[in-house]
C-alpha atoms as one frame of an Amber mdcrd trajectory, in Angstrom:
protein
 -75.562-138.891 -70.138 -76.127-141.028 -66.672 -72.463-140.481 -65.617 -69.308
-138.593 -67.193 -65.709-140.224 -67.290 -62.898-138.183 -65.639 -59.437-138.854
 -66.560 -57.097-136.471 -63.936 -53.392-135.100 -65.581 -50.988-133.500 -63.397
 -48.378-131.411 -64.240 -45.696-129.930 -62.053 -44.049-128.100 -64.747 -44.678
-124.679 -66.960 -43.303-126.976 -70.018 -44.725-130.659 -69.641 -46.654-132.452
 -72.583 -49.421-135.124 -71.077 -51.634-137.686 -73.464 -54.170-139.899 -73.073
 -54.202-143.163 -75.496 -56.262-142.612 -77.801 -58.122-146.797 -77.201 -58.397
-145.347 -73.092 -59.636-142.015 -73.817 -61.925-142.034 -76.928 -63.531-138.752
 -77.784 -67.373-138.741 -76.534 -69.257-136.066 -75.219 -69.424-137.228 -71.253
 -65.675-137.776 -71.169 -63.778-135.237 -69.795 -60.090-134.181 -69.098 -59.279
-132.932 -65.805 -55.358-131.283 -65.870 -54.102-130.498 -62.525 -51.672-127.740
 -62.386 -49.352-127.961 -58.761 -46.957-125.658 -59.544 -46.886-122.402 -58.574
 -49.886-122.870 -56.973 -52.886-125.468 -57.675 -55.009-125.005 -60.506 -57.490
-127.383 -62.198 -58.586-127.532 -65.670 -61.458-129.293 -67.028 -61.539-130.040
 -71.087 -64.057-131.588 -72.634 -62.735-134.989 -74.876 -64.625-133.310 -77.727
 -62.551-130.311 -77.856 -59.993-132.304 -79.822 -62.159-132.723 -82.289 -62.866
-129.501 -82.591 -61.504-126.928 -85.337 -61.821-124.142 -83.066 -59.354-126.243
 -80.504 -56.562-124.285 -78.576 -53.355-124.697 -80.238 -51.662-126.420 -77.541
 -54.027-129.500 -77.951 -52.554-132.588 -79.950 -53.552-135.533 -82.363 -50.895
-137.802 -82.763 -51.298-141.204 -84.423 -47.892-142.405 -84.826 -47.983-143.882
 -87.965 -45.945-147.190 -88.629 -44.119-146.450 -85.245 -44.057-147.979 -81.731
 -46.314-145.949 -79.729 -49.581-145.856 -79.548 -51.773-143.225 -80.696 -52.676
-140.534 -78.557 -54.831-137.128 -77.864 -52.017-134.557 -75.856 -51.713-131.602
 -74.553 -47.786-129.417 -75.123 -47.768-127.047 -72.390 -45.471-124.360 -72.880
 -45.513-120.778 -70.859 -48.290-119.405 -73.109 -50.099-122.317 -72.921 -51.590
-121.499 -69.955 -53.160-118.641 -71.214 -55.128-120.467 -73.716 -56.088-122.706
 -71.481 -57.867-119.761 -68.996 -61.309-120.874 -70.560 -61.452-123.900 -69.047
 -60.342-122.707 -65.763 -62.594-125.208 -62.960 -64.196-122.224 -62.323 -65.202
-121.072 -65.695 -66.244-124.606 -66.592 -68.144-125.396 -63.390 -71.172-123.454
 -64.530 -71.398-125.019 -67.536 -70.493-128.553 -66.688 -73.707-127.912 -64.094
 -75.938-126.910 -66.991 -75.237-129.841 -69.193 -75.840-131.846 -65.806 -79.285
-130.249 -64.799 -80.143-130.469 -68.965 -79.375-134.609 -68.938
């Protein structure tokens, strides 16, 4: 890809729930989630929009269409106390390495 999309979350929270519309945030490979922890301290996630797609996905990771209802459908994340946990992997500085790679491989 020539450029990657960046949509930034925060969260101030242990238990918040965030989502991206599904029309605003379709799932492609150079479109990325960035979830932005303030509380206790700063912390900064980076997801990649394919991950929802994925079966191996962390269980904290959502696909909600809302069927014959008012909102709109949407790709979320429940964060709950153990959440944060599962989310370790794509710590900013796990991911960073690998986000380079894919950069240097484009």
């Amino acid at each position: 890809p020539s450029h990657y999309d960046i949509q930034v979350k925060t969260v101030r929270a242990s238990n918040s729930y965030v989502f991206m519309h599904k029309s605003k945030f379709p799932l492609e490979s150079w479109r990325w989630l960035a979830l932005v922890r303030l509380v206790p301290s700063i912390e900064v996630y980076l997801l990649p929009s394919l991950l929802w797609k994925s079966d191996n996905r962390p269980s904290c990771l959502k696909d909600r269409d809302y069927i014959n209802l008012k909102s709109k459908p949407e790709w979320g994340l429940d964060i709950r106390s153990r959440t944060w946990d599962e989310l370790q992997l794509f710590s900013f500085e796990q991911q960073i390495p690998r986000f380079h790679k894919l950069t240097v491989a484009s």
